[in-house]
Coordinates of C-alpha atoms and ligand atoms in Angstrom, one line a residue:
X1 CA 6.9 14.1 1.2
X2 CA 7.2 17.1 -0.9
X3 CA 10.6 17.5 0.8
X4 CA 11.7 14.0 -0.6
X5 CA 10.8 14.7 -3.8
X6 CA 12.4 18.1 -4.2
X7 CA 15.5 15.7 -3.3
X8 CA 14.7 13.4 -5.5
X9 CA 14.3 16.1 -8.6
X10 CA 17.4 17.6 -7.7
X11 CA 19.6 14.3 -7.5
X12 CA 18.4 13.7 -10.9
X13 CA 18.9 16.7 -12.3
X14 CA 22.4 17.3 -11.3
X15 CA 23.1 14.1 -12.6
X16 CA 21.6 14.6 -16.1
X17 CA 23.4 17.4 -15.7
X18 CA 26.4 16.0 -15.5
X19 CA 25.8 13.2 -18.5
X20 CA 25.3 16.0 -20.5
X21 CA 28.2 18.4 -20.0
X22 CA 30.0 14.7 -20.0
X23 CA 28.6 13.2 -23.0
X24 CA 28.4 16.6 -25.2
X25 CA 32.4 17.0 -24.5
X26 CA 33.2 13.4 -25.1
X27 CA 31.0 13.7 -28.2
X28 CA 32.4 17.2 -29.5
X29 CA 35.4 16.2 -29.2
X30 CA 35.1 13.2 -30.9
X31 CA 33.8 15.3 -34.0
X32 CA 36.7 17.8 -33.3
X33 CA 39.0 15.1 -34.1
X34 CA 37.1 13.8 -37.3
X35 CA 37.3 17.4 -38.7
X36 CA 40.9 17.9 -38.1
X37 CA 41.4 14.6 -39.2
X38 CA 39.4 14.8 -43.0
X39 CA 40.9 18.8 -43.0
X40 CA 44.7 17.3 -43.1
X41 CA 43.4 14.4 -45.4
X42 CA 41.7 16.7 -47.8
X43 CA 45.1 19.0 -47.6
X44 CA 47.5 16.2 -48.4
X45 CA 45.7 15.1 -51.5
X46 CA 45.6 18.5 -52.9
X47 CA 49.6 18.9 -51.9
X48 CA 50.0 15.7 -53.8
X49 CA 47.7 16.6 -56.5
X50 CA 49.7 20.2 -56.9
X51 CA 52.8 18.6 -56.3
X52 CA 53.6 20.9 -53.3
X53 CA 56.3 19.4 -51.8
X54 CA 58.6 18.7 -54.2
X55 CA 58.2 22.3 -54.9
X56 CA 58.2 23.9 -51.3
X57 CA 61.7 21.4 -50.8
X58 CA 63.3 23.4 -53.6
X59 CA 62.7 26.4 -52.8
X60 CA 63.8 25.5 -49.1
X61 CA 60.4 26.8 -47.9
X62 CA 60.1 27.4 -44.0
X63 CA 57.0 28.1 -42.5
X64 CA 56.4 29.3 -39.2
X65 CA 55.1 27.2 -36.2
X66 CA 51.8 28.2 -35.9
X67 CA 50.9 27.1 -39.8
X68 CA 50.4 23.0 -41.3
X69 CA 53.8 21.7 -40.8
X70 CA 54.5 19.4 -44.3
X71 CA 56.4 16.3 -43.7
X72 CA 58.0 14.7 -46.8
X73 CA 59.7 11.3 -45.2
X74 CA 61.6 8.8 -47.9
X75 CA 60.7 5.2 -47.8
X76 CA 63.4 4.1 -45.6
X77 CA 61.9 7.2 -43.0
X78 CA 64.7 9.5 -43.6
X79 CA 63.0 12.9 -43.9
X80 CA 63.4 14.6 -47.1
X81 CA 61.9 17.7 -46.0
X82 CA 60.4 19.4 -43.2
X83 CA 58.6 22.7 -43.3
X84 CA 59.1 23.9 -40.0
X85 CA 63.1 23.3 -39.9
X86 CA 66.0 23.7 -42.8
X87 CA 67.9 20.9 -40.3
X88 CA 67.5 18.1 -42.4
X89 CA 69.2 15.9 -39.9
X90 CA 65.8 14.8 -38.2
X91 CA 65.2 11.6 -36.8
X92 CA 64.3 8.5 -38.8
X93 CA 60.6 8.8 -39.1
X94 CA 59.9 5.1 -40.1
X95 CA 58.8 4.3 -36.3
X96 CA 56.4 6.8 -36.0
X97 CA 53.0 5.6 -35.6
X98 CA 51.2 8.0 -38.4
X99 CA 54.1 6.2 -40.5
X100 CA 53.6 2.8 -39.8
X101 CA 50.4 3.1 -40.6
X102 CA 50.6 4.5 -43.6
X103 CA 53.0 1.8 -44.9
X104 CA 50.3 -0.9 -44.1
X105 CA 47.1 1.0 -45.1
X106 CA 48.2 3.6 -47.4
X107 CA 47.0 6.3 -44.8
X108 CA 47.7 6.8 -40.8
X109 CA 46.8 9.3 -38.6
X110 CA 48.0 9.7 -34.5
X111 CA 47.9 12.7 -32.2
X112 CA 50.7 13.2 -29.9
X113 CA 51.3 16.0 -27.1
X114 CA 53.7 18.6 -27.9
X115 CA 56.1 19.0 -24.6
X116 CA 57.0 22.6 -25.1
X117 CA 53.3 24.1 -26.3
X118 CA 51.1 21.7 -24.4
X119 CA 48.9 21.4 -27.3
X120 CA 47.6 18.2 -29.0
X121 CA 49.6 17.8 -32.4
X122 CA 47.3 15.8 -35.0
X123 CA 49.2 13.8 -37.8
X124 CA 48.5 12.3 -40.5
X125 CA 50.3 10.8 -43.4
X126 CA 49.9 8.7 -46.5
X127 CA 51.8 7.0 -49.2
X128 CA 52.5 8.1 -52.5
X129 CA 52.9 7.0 -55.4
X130 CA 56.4 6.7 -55.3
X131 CA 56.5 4.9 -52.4
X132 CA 57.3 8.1 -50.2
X133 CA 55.3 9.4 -47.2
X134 CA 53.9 12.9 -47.0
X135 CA 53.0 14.4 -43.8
X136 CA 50.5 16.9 -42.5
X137 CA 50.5 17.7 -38.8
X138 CA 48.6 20.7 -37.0
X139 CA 48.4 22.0 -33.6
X140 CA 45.3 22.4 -31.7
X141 CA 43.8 22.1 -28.4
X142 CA 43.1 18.9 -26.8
X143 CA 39.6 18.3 -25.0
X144 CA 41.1 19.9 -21.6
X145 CA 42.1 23.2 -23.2
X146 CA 39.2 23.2 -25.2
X147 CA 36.4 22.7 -22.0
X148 CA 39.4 24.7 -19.7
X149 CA 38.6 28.0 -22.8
X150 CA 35.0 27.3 -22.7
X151 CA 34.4 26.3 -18.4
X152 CA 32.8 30.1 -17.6
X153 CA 30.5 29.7 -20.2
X154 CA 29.6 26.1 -19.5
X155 CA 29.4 26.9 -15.4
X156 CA 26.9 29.6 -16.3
X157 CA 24.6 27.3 -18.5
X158 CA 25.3 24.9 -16.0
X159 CA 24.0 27.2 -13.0
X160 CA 21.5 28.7 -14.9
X161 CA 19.8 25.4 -16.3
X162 CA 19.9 24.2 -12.4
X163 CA 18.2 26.6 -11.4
X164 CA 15.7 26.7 -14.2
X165 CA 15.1 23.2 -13.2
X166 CA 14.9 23.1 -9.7
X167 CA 12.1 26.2 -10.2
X168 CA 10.6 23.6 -12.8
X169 CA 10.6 20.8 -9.7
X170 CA 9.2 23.0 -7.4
X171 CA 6.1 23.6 -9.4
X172 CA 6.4 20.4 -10.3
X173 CA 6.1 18.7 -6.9
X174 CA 3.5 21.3 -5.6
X175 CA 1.2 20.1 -8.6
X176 CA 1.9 16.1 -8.1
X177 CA 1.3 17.2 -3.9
X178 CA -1.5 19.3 -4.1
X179 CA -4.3 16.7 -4.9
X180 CA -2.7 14.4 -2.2
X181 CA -3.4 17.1 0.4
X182 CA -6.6 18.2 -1.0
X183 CA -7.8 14.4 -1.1
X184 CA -6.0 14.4 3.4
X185 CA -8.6 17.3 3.9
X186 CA -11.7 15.9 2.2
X187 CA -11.7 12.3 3.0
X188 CA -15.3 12.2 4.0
X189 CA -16.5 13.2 0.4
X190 CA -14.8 11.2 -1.9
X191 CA -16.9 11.5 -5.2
X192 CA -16.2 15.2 -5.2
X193 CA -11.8 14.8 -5.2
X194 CA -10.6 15.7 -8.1
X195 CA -7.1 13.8 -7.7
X196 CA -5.0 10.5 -9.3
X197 CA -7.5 7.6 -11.1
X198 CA -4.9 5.0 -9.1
X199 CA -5.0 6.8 -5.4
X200 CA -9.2 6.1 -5.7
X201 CA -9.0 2.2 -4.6
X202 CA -6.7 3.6 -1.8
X203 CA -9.2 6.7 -1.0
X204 CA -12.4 4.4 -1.0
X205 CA -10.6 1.9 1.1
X206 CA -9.8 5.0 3.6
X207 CA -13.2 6.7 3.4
X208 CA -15.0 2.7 4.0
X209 CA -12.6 2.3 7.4
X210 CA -13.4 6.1 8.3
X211 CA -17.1 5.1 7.8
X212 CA -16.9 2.4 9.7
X213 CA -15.2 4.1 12.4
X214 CA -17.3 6.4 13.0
X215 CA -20.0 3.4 13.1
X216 CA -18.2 1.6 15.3
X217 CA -18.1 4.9 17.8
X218 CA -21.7 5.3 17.2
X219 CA -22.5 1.9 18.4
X220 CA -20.3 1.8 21.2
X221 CA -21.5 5.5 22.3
X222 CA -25.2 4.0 21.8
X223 CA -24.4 0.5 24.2
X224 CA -22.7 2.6 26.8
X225 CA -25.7 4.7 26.9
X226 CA -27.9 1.5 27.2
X227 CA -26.0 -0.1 29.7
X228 CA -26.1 2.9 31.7
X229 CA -29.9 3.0 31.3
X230 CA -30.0 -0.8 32.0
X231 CA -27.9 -0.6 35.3
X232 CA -29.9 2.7 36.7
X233 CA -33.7 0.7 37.4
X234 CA -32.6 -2.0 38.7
X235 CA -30.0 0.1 41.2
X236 CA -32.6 2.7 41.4
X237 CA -34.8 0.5 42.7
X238 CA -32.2 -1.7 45.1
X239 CA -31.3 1.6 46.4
X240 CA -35.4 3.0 47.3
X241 CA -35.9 -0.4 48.9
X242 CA -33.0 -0.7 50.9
X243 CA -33.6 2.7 52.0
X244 CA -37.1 2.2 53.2
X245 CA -35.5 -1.1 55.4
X246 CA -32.6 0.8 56.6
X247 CA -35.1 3.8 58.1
X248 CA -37.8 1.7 59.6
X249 CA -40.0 3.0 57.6
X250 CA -41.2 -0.8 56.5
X251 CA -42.7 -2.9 58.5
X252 CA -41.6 -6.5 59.1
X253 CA -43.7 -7.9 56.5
X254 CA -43.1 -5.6 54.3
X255 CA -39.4 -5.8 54.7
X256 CA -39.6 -9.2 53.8
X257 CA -41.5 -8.1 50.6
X258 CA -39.0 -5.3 49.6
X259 CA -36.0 -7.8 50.6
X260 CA -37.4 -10.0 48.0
X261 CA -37.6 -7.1 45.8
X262 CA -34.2 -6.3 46.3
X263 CA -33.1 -9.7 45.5
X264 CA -34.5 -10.1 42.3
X265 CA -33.0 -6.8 41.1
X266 CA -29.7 -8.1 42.0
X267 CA -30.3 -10.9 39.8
X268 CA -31.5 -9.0 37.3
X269 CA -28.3 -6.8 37.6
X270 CA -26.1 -10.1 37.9
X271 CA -27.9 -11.4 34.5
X272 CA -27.5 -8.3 33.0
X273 CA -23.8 -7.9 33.9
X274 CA -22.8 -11.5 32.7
X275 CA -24.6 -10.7 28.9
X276 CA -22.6 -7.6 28.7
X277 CA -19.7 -9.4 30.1
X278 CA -20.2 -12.1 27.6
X279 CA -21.0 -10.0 25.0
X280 CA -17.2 -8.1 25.1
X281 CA -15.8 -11.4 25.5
X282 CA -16.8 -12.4 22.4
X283 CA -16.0 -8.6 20.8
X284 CA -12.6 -9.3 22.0
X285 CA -12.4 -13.3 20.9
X286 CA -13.4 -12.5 17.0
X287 CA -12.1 -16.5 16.7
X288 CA -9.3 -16.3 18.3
X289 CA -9.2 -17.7 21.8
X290 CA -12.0 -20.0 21.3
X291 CA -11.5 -23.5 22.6
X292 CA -12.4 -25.0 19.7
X293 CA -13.2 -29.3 20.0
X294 CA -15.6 -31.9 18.0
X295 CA -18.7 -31.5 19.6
X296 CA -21.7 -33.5 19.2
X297 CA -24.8 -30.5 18.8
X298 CA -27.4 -33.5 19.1
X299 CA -25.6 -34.3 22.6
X300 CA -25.3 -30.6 23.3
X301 CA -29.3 -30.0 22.5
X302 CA -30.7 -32.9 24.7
X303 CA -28.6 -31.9 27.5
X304 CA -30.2 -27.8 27.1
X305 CA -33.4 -29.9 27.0
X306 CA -32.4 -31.2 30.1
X307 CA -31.5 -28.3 31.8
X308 CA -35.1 -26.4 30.2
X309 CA -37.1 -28.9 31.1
X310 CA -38.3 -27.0 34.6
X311 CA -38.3 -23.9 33.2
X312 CA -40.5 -25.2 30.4
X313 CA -42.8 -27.5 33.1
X314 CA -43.1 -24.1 34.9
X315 CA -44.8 -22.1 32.2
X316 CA -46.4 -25.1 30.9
X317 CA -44.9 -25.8 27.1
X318 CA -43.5 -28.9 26.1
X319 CA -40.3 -29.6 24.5
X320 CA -39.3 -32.3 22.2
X321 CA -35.7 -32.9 20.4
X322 CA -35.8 -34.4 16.9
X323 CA -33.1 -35.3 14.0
X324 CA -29.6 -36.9 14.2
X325 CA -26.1 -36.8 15.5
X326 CA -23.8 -33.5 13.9
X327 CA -20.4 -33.2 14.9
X328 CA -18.8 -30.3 14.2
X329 CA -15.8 -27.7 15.4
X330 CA -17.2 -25.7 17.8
X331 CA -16.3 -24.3 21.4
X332 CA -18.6 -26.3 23.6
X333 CA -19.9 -23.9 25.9
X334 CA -20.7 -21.3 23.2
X335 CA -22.7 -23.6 21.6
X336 CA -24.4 -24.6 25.0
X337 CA -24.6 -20.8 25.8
X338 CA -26.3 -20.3 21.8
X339 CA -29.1 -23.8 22.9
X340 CA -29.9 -22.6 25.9
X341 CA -31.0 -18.8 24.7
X342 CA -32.5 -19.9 21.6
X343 CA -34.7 -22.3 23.7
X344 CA -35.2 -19.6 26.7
X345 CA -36.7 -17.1 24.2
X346 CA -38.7 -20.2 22.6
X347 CA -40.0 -20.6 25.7
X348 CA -40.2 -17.3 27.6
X349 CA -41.9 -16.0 24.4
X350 CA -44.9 -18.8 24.1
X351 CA -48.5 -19.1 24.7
X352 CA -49.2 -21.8 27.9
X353 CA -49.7 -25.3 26.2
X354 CA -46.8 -24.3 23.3
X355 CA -44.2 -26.3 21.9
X356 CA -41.1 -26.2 21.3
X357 CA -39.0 -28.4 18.6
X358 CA -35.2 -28.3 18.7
X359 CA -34.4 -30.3 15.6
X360 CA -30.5 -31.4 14.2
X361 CA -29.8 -31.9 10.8
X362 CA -27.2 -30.8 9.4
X363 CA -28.2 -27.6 10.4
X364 CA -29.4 -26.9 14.0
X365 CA -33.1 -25.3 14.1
X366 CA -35.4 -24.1 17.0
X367 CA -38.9 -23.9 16.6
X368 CA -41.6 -22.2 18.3
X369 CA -45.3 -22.3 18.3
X370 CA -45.1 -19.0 20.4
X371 CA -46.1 -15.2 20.0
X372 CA -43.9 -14.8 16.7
X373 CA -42.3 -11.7 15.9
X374 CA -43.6 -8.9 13.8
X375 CA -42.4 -8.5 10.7
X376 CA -40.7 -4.9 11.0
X377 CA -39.3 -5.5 14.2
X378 CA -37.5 -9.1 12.6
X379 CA -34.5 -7.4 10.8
X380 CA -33.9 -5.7 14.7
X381 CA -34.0 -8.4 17.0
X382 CA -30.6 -9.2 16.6
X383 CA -29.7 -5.9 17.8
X384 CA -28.1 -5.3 21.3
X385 CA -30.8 -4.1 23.6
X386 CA -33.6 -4.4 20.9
X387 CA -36.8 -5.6 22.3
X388 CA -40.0 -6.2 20.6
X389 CA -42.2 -6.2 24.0
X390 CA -39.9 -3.9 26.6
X391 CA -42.0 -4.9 29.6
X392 CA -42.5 -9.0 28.7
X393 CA -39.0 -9.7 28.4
X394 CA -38.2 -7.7 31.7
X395 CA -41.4 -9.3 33.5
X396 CA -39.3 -12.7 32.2
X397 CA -35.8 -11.9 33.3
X398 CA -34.8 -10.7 29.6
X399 CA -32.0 -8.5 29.3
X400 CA -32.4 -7.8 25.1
X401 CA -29.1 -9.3 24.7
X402 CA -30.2 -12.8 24.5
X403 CA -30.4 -12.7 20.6
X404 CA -26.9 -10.5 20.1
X405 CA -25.0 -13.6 22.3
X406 CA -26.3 -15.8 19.6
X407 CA -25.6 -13.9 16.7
X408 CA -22.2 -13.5 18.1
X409 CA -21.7 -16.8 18.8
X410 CA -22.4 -18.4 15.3
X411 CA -20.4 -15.0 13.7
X412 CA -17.4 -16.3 15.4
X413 CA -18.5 -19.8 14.3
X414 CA -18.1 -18.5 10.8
X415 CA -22.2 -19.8 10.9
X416 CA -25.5 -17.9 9.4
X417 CA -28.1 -17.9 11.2
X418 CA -31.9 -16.7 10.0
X419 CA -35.3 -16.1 11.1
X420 CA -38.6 -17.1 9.9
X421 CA -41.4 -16.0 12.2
X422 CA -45.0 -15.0 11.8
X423 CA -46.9 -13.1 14.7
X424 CA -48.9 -15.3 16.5
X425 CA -48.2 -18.2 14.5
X426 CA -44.5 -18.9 15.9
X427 CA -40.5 -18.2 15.0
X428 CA -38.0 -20.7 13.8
X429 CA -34.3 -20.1 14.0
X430 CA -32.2 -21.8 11.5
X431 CA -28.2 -21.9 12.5
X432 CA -26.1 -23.4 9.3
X433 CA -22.6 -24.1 9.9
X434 CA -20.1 -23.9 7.4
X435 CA -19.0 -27.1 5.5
X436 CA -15.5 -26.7 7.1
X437 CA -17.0 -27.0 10.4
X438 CA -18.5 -30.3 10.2
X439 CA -16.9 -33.8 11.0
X440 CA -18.2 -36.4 8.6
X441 CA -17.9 -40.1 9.3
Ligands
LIG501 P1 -34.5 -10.7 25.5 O1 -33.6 -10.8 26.6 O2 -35.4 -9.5 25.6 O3 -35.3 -11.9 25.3 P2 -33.3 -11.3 23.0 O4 -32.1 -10.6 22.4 O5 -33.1 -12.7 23.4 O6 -33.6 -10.4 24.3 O7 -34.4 -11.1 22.0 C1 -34.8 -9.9 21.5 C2 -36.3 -9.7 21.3 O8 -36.7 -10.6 20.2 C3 -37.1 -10.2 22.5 O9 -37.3 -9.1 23.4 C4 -38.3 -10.6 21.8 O10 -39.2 -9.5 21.6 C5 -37.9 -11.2 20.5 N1 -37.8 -12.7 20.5 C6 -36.7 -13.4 20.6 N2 -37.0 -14.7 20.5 C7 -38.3 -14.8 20.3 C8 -39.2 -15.9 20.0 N3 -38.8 -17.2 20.1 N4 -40.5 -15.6 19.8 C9 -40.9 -14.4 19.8 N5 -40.1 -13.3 20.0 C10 -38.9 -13.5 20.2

């Protein structure tokens, strides 16, 4: 970066550079001229004034070359006198531009190049009052002999004010760099950088994706360490029973027994793996590949019901389904998978005789008249692994992932879902799906 900008400066200063040597000699000449110019002028009014000419003829005046040459050219352009030659026999002057001029305007002027010197000749001429011309002309430099004289002096300033600059630049970009780098080496303290007002949208936006980077690592560190934990007991305990079969050391009817044990702790494992696998299914979908359809939640509810309905017999709670038809957008089976959990944990986390009430509105809301949930545990139980009672949702085939599926589910569903739960009283969770989502008739 600081590279490209050293380029930058540099390109820009040789090119002011440039305009300046350009423009001051286009400019100075230009002035050059206008002196030369109002000098002759000012010189042929006092010749006429002093009568000069007329004087200077008679007397047969020569002056050498390097002097004001005086011109005194007839009407007709035949030159009357010429104080650089006694050869009177010059050309007709009446073409001459200077001349020409002066016959329309009363004054001319023109510069023409002198073949033998090189030099810029500058004339000028005007009429008089009786009705001849008079001529001043003076050699002097033109703007290449003038820059050629004055080139070493102009390369040096040149040089010398490149370099000047490109030290300038160099400070220059180091200061305009230096808070950049500073802010590359600090990014986790933002309020202490002392760098550019407009970089701080860009710095906060930097420092709230580092954040939650780091967050993000934290929780995945945190759910690789659960899962870990999570897969050891069950396999911990596969493994001691199996081991106690494959000696001999069981009997028969207690190898039956530990069998059984086995069993359900491949179950549990199987459970557990499908939640997790379900869970970075749904990390990975964020929306995308859902198979999104109109679904009927009403439909969706009494067949969960359905489904529950031994589970429910079995631990002896009754279920009931209330409310309307909704249709909405929604990928089937997520909702399914979102009914059936909500309605497991109403019913895996109930007093024998309970109810539970799935009611749909326009909003879908299951009720429990179960143990309810503490309040300081409420804000957690949508955590992954969170549970309020470890050993009563592992002594009913919970994996603690029940509640992150469903917060998932309605996430991806662009839906909020709340809790309202009071211990021993009961919980009630209330899923509201956006406006967008739903398909009025
Ligand atoms: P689990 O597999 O343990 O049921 P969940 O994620 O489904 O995990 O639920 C997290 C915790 O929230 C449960 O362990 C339980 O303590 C509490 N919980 C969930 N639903 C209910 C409910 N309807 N009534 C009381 N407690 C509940």
């Amino acid at each position: 970066m600081a590279k490209k900008i050293n380029l930058n400066f540099l390109l820009v200063i040789a090119i002011s550079i440039f305009l300046t040597v350009f423009s001051t000699a286009v400019v100075s000449y230009q002035l050059f001229k206008q002196e030369v110019f109002s000098d002759l002028s000012s010189f042929a009014e006092m010749t006429d004034n002093l009568n000069l000419t007329e004087q200077m003829k008679d007397q047969g005046i020569i002056m050498p070359e390097n002097e004001l040459r005086i011109t005194w050219i007839a009407g007709d352009g035949s030159v009357l006198y010429d104080s650089y030659t006694k050869d009177a026999a010059l050309d007709n002057h009446s073409e001459r531009p200077e001349i020409m001029q002066a016959r329309k305007n009363g004054e001319g002027s023109c510069i023409r190049r002198s073949q033998t010197t090189g030099q810029d000749i500058f004339f000028y001429a005007r009429t008089m009052e009786d009705g001849t011309f008079l001529r001043i002309a003076k050699e002097a430099g033109n703007i290449w002999n003038i820059y050629r004289n004055a080139l070493p002096v102009t390369v040096l300033i040149t040089v010398l004010s490149f370099a000047f600059c490109l030290w300038i630049a160099s400070r220059l970009t180091k200061a305009f760099v230096r808070p950049i780098e500073q802010m590359a080496g600090n990014l986790s303290q933002p309020e202490q950088m002392n760098t550019y007002k407009e970089l701080m949208p860009f710095i906060s936006l930097i420092h709230s994706q580092h954040e939650e980077m780091i967050k993000h690592a934290k929780i995945r560190q945190e759910f690789t360490a659960n899962v870990s934990h999570e897969l050891k007991t069950p396999l911990a305990s596969i493994s001691g029973y199996s081991e106690l079969i494959a000696t001999g050391m069981a009997s028969k009817k207690e190898a039956r027994h530990f069998a059984a044990k086995i069993h359900d702790n491949a179950q549990r494992l199987l459970t557990l793996i499908n939640d997790i696998l379900q869970l970075s299914e749904l990390d990975a979908a964020s929306g995308q590949n859902l198979s999104i359809e109109p679904v009927d939640l009403y439909e969706l509810a009494a067949h969960c019901m359905e489904t529950m309905e031994p589970v429910a017999e079995k631990h002896g709670i009754s279920l009931s389904l209330e409310g309307t038809s909704l249709k909405l957008y929604a990928d089937k089976t997520l909702m399914e998978e979102m009914l059936c959990n909500l309605c497991d944990n109403a019913i895996r986390y109930n007093k024998k005789g309970g109810h539970v009430w799935i009611s749909v509105t326009d909003r879908l809301t299951v009720r429990d008249d179960g143990i309810g949930i503490p309040q300081k545990h409420q804000k957690r139980v949508f955590e992954r692994f969170f549970r309020v009672d470890k050993s009563r949702s592992k002594k009913t085939g919970g994996t603690g992932l029940g509640l992150a599926i469903v917060k998932h589910i309605a996430e991806v569903h662009h839906a909020d879902i709340s809790l309202d739960s009071e211990e021993n009283i009961g919980t009630a969770f209330c899923v509201r799906f956006p406006d967008s989502a739903l398909i009025r008739s």
